[in-house]
Tab-separated table of N, CA and C and ligand atoms in Angstrom:
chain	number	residue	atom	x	y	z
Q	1	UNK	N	105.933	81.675	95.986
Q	1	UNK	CA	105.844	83.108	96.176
Q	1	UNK	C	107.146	83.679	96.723
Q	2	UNK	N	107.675	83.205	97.686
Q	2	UNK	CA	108.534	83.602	98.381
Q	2	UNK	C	110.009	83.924	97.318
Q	3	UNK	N	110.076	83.420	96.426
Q	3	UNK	CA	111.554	83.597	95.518
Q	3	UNK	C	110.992	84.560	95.036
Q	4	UNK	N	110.319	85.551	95.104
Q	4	UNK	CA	110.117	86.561	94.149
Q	4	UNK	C	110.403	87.898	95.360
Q	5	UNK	N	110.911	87.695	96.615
Q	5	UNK	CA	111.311	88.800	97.677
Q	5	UNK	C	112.701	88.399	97.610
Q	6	UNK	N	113.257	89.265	98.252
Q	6	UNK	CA	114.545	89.263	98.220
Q	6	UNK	C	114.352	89.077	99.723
Q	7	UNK	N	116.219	88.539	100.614
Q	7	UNK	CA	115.698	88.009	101.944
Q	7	UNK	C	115.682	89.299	102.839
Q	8	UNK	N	115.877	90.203	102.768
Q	8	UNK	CA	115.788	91.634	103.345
Q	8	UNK	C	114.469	91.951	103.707
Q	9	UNK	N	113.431	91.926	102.488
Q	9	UNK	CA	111.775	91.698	102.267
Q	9	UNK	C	111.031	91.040	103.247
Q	10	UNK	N	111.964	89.380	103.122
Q	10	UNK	CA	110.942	88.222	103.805
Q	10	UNK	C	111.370	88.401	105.004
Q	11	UNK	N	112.354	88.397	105.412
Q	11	UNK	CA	113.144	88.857	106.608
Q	11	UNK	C	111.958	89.757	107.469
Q	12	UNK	N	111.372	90.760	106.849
Q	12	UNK	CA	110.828	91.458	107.837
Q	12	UNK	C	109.462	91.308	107.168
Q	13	UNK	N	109.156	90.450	106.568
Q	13	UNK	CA	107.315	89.627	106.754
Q	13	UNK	C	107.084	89.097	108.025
Q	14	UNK	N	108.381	88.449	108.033
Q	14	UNK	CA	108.476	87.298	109.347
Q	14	UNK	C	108.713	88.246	110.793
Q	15	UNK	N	109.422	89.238	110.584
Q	15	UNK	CA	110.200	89.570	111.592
Q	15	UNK	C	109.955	91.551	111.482
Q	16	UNK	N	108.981	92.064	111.546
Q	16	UNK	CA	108.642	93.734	111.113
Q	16	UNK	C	109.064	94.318	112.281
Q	17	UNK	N	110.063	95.040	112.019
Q	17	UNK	CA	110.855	96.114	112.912
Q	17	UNK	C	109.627	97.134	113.642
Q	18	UNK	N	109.939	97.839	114.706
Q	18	UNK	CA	108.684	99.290	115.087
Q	18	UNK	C	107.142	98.279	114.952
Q	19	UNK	N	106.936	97.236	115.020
Q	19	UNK	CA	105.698	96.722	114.390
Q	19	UNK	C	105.164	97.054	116.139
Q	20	UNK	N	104.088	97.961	116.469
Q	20	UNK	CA	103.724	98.241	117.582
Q	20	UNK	C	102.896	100.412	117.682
Q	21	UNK	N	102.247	100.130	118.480
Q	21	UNK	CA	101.976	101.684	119.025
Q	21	UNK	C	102.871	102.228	119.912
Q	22	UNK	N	103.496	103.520	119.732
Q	22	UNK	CA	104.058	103.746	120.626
Q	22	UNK	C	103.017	105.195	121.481
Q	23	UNK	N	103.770	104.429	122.919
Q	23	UNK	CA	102.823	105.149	123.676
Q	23	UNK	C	102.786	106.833	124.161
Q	24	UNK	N	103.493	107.600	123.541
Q	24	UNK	CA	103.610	109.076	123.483
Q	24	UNK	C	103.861	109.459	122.370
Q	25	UNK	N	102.832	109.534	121.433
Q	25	UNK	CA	103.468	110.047	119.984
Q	25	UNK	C	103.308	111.715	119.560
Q	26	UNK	N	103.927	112.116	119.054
Q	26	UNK	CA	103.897	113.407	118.724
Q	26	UNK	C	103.397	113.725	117.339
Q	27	UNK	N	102.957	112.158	116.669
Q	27	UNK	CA	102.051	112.135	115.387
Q	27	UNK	C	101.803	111.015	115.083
Q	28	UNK	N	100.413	110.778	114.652
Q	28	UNK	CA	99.526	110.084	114.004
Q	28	UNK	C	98.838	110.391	112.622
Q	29	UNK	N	98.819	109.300	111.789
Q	29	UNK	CA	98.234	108.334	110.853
Q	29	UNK	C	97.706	107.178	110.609
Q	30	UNK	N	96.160	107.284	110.351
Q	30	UNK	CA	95.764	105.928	109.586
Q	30	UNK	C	95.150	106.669	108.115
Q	31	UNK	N	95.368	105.546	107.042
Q	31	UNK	CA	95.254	105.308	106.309
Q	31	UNK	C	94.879	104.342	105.217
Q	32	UNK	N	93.403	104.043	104.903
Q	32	UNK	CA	93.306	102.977	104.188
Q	32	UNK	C	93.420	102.668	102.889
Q	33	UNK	N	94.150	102.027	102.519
Q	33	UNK	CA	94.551	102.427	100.450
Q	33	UNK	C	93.748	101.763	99.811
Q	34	UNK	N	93.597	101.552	98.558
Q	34	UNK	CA	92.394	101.230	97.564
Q	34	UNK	C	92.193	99.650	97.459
Q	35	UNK	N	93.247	99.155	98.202
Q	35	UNK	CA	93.538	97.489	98.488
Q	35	UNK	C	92.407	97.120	99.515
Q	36	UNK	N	92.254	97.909	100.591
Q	36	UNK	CA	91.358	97.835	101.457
Q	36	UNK	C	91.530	97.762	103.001
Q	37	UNK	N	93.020	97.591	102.538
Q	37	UNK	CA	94.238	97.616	103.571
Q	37	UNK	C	94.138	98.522	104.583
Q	38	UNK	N	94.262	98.491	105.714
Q	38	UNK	CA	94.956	99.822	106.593
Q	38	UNK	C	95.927	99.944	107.013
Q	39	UNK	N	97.068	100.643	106.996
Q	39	UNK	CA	98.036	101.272	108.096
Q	39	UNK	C	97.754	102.409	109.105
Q	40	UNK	N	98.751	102.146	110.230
Q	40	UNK	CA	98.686	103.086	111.039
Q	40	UNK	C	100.243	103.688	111.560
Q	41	UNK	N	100.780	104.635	111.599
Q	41	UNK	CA	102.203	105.105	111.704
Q	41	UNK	C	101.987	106.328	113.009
Q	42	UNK	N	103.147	106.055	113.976
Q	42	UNK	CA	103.167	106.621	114.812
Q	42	UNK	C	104.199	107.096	114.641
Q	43	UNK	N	104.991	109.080	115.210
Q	43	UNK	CA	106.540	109.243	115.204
Q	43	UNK	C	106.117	110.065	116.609
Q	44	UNK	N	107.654	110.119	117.066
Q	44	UNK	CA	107.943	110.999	118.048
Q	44	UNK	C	109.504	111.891	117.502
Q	45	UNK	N	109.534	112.831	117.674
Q	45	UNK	CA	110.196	114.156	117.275
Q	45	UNK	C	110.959	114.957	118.196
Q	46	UNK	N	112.286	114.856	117.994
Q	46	UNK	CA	113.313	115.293	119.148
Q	46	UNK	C	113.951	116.527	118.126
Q	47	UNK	N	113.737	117.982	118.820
Q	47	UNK	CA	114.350	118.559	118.482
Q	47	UNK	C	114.290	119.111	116.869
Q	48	UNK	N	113.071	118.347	115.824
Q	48	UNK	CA	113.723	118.484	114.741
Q	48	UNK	C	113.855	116.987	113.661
Q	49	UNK	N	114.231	115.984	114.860
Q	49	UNK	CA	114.777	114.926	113.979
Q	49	UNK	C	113.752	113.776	114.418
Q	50	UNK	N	113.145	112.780	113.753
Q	50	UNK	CA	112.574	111.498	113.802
Q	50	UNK	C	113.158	110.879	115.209
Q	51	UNK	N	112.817	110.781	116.246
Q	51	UNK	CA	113.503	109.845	117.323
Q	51	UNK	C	112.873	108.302	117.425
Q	52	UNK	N	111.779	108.445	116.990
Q	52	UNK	CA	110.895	106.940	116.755
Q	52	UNK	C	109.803	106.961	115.369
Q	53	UNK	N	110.009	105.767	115.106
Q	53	UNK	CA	108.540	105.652	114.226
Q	53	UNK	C	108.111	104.572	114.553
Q	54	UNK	N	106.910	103.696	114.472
Q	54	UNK	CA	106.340	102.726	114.666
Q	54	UNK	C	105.061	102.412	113.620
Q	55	UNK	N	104.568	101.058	113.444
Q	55	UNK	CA	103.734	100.988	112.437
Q	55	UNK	C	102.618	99.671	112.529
Q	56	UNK	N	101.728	99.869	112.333
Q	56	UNK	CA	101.278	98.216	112.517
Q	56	UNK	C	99.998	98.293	111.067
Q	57	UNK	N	99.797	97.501	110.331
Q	57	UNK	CA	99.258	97.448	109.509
Q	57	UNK	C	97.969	95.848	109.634
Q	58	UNK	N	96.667	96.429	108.709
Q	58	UNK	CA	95.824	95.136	108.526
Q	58	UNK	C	96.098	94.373	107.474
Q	59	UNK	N	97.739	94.576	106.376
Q	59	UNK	CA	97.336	94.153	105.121
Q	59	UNK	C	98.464	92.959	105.225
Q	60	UNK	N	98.521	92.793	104.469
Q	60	UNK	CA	99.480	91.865	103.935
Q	60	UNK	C	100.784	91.459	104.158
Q	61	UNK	N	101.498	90.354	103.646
Q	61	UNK	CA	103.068	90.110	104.311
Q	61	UNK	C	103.626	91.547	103.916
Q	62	UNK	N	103.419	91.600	102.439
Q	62	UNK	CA	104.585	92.886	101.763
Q	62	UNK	C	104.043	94.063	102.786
Q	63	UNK	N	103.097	94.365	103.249
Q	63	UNK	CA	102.715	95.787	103.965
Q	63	UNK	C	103.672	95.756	105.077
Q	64	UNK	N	103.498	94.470	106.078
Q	64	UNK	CA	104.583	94.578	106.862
Q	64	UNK	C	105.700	94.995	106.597
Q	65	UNK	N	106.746	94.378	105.751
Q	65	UNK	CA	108.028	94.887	105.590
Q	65	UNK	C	108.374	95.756	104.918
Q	66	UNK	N	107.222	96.729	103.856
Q	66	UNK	CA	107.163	98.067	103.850
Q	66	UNK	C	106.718	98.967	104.797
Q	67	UNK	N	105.933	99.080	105.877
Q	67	UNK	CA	105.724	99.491	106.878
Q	67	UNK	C	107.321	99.831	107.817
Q	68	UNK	N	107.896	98.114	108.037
Q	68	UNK	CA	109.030	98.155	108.619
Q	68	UNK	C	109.961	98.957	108.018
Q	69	UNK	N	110.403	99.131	106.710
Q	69	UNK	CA	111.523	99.842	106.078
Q	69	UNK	C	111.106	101.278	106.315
Q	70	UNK	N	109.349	101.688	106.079
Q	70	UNK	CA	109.640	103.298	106.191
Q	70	UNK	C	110.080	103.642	107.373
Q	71	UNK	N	109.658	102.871	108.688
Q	71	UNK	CA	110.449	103.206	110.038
Q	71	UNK	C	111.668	103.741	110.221
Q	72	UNK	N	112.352	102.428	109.511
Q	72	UNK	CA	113.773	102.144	109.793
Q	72	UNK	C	114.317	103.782	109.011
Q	73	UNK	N	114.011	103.835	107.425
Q	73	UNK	CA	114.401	104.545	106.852
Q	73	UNK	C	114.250	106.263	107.979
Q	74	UNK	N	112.911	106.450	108.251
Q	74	UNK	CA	112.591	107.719	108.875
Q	74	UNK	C	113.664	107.843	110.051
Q	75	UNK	N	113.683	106.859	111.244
Q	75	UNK	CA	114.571	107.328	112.383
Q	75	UNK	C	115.798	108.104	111.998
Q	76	UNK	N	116.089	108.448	112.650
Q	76	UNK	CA	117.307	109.595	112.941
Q	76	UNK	C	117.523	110.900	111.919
Q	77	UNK	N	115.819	110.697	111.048
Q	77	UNK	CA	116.304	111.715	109.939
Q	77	UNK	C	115.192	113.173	110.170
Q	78	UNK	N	115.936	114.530	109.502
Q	78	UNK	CA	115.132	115.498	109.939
Q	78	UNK	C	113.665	115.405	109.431
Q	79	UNK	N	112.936	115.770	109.872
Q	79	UNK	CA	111.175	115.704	109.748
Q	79	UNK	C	110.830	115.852	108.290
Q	80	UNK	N	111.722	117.218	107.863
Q	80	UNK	CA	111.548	117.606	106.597
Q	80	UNK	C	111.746	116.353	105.520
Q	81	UNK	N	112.989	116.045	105.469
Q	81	UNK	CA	113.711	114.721	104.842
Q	81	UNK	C	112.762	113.383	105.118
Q	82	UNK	N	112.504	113.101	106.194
Q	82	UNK	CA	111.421	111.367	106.177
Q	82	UNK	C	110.205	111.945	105.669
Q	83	UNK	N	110.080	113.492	105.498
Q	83	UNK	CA	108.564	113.252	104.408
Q	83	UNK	C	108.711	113.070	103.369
Q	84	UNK	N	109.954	112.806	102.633
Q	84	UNK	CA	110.391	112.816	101.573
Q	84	UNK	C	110.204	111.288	101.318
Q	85	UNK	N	110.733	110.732	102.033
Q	85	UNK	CA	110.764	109.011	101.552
Q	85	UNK	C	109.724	108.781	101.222
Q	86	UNK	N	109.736	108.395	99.666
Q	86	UNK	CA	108.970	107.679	98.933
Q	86	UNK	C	108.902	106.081	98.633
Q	87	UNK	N	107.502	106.294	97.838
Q	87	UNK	CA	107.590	104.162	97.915
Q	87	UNK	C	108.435	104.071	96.905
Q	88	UNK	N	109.943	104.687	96.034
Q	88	UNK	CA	110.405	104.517	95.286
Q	88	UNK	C	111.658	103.770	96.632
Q	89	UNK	N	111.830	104.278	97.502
Q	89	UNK	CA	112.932	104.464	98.051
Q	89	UNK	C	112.818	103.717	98.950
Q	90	UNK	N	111.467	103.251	99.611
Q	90	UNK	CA	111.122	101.657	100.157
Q	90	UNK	C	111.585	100.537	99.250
Q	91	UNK	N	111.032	100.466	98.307
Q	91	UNK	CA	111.339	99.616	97.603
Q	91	UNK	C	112.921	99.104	96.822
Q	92	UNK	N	113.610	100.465	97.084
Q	92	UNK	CA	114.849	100.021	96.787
Q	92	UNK	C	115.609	99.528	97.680
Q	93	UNK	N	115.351	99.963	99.588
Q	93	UNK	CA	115.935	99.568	100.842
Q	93	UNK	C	115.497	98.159	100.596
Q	94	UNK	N	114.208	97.701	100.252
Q	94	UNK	CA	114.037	96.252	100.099
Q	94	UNK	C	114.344	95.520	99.723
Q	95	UNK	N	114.802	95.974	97.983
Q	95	UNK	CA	115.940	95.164	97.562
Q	95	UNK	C	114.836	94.918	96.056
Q	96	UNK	N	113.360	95.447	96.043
Q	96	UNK	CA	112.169	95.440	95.017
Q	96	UNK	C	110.996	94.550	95.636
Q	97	UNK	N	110.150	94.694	95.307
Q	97	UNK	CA	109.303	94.067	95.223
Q	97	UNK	C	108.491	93.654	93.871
Q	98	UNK	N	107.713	92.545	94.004
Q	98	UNK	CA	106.873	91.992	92.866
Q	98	UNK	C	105.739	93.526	92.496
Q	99	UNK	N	105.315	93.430	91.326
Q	99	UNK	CA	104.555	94.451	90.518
Q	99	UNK	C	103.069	94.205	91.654
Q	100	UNK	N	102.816	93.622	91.956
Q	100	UNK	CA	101.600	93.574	92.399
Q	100	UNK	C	101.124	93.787	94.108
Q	101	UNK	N	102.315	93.831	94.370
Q	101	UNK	CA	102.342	94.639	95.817
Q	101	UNK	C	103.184	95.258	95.932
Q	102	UNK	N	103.744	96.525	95.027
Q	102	UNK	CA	104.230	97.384	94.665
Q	102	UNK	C	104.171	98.907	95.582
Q	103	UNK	N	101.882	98.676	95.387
Q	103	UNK	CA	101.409	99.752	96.190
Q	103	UNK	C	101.285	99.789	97.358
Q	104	UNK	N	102.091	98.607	98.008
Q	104	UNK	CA	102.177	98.426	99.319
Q	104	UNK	C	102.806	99.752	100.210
Q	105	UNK	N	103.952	99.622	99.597
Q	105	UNK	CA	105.198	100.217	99.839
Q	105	UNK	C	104.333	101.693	99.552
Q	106	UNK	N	103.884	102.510	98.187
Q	106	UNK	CA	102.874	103.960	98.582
Q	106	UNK	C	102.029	103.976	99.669
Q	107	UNK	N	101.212	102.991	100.019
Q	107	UNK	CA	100.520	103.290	101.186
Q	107	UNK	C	101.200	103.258	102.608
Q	108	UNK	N	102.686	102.558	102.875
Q	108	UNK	CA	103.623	102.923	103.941
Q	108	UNK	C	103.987	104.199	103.894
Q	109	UNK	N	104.775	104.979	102.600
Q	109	UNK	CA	105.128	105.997	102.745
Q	109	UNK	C	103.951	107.448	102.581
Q	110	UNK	N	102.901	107.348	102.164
Q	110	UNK	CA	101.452	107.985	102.368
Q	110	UNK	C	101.286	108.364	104.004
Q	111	UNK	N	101.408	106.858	104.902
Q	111	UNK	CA	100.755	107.330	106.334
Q	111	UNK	C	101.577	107.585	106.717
Q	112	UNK	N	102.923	107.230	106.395
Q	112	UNK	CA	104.417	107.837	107.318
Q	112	UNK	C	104.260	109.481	107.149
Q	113	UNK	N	103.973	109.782	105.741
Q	113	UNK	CA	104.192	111.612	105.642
Q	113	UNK	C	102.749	111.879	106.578
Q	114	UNK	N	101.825	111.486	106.085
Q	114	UNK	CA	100.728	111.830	106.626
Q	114	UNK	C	101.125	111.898	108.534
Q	115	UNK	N	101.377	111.325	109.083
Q	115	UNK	CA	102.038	111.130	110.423
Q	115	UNK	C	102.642	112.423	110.443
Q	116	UNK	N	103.764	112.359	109.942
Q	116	UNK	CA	104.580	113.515	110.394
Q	116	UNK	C	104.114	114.827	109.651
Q	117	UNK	N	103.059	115.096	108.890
Q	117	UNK	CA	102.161	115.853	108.677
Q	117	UNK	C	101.407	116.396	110.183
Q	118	UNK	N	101.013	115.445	110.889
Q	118	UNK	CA	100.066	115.241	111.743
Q	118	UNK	C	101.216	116.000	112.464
Q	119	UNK	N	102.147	115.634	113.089
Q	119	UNK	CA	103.059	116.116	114.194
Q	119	UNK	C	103.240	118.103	113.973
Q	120	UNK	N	103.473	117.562	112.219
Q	120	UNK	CA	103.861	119.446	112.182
Q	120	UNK	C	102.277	119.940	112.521
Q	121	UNK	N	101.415	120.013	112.172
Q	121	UNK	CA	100.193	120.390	112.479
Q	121	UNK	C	99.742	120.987	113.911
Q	122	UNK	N	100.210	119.969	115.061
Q	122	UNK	CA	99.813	119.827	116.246
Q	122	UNK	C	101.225	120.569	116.770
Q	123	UNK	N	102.515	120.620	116.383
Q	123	UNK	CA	103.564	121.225	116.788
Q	123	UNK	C	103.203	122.638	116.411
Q	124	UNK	N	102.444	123.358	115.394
Q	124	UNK	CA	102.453	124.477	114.956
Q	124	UNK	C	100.566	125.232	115.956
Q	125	UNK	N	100.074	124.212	116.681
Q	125	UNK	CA	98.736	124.631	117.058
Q	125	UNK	C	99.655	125.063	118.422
Q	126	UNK	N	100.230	124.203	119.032
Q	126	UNK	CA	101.338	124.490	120.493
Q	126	UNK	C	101.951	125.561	120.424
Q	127	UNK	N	102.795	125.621	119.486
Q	127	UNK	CA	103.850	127.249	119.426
Q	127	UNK	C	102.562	128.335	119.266
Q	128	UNK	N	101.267	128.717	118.765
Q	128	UNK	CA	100.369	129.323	118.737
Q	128	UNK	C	99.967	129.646	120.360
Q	129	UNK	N	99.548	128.314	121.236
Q	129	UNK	CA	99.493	128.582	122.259
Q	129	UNK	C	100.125	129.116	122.659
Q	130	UNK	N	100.986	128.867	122.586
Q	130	UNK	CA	103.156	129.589	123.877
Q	130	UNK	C	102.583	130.798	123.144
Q	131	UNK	N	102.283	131.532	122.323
Q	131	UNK	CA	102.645	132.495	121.834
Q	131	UNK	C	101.356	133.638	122.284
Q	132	UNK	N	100.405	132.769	122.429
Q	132	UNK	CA	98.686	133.562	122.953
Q	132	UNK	C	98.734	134.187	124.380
I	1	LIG	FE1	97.010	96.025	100.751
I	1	LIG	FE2	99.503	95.090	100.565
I	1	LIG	S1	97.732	94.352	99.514
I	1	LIG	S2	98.793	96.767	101.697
C-alpha cells in the first residue's frame, strides 16, 4: 500500500500536524462523509487571518494527512481564501493520492470551510450584539 503515497502523504499518516482540539476556538466543525468517517476542525481567527487550525479525525491513514494538509494549508491565510481550499488543492500539497481515498481529502476541506463557516456565523451574531 504504502508505494502508492508519496513520502509527504505517509509522513503525516505517521506523524499529522494540528492533530488535536484546540482549546479556544472561534469555529467549529464535525462532519461525517458517506465513508462513515468523521472529522472534526477547529480555527481561531486573528484579525481576519487563520491564526490556528486543528483537526482530529475517526477515519483512516489518508484522512489524517488530509486533515493535516488542510491545517497547514489554512494557517496564516485570510478566512475568505482557506474557504477556498479545496480537496483539489489538498491533494496536490500531498503530492496525490490513490483514487480510492481521494474523498478523503473533500471531507477535510468540507469541515475546514464548514468551521470557518461556523466562525463567520458566530463572529456576525457578536457584532449584532456590540451593535444592540
Ligand atoms: Fe473515510 Fe478516508 S475512508 S475519511
Amino acid at each position: 500500500m504504502e508505494e502508492n503515497y508519496s513520502a509527504k502523504a505517509l509522513e503525516r499518516f505517521r506523524n499529522p500536524r494540528n492533530y488535536d482540539e484546540l482549546q479556544e476556538p472561534d469555529g467549529y466543525a464535525r462532519i461525517t462523509g458517506p465513508c462513515g468517517d468523521t472529522m472534526e476542525f477547529w480555527v481561531q481567527v486573528d484579525e481576519g487571518i487563520v491564526s490556528a487550525a486543528s483537526f482530529t479525525t475517526t477515519g483512516c491513514g489518508p484522512s489524517r494527512a488530509c486533515g493535516s494538509m488542510a491545517t497547514e494549508l489554512a494557517e496564516g491565510r485570510p478566512v475568505a481564501e482557506a474557504k477556498e481550499i479545496s480537496q483539489q488543492d489538498i491533494l496536490n500539497a500531498l503530492g496525490g493520492m490513490p483514487e480510492a481515498h481521494r474523498h478523503c481529502a473533500l471531507l477535510a476541506s468540507n469541515t475546514l470551510r464548514a468551521a470557518l463557516e461556523n466562525y463567520q456565523a458566530s463572529a456576525s451574531v457578536k457584532q449584532m450584539k456590540t451593535e444592540a
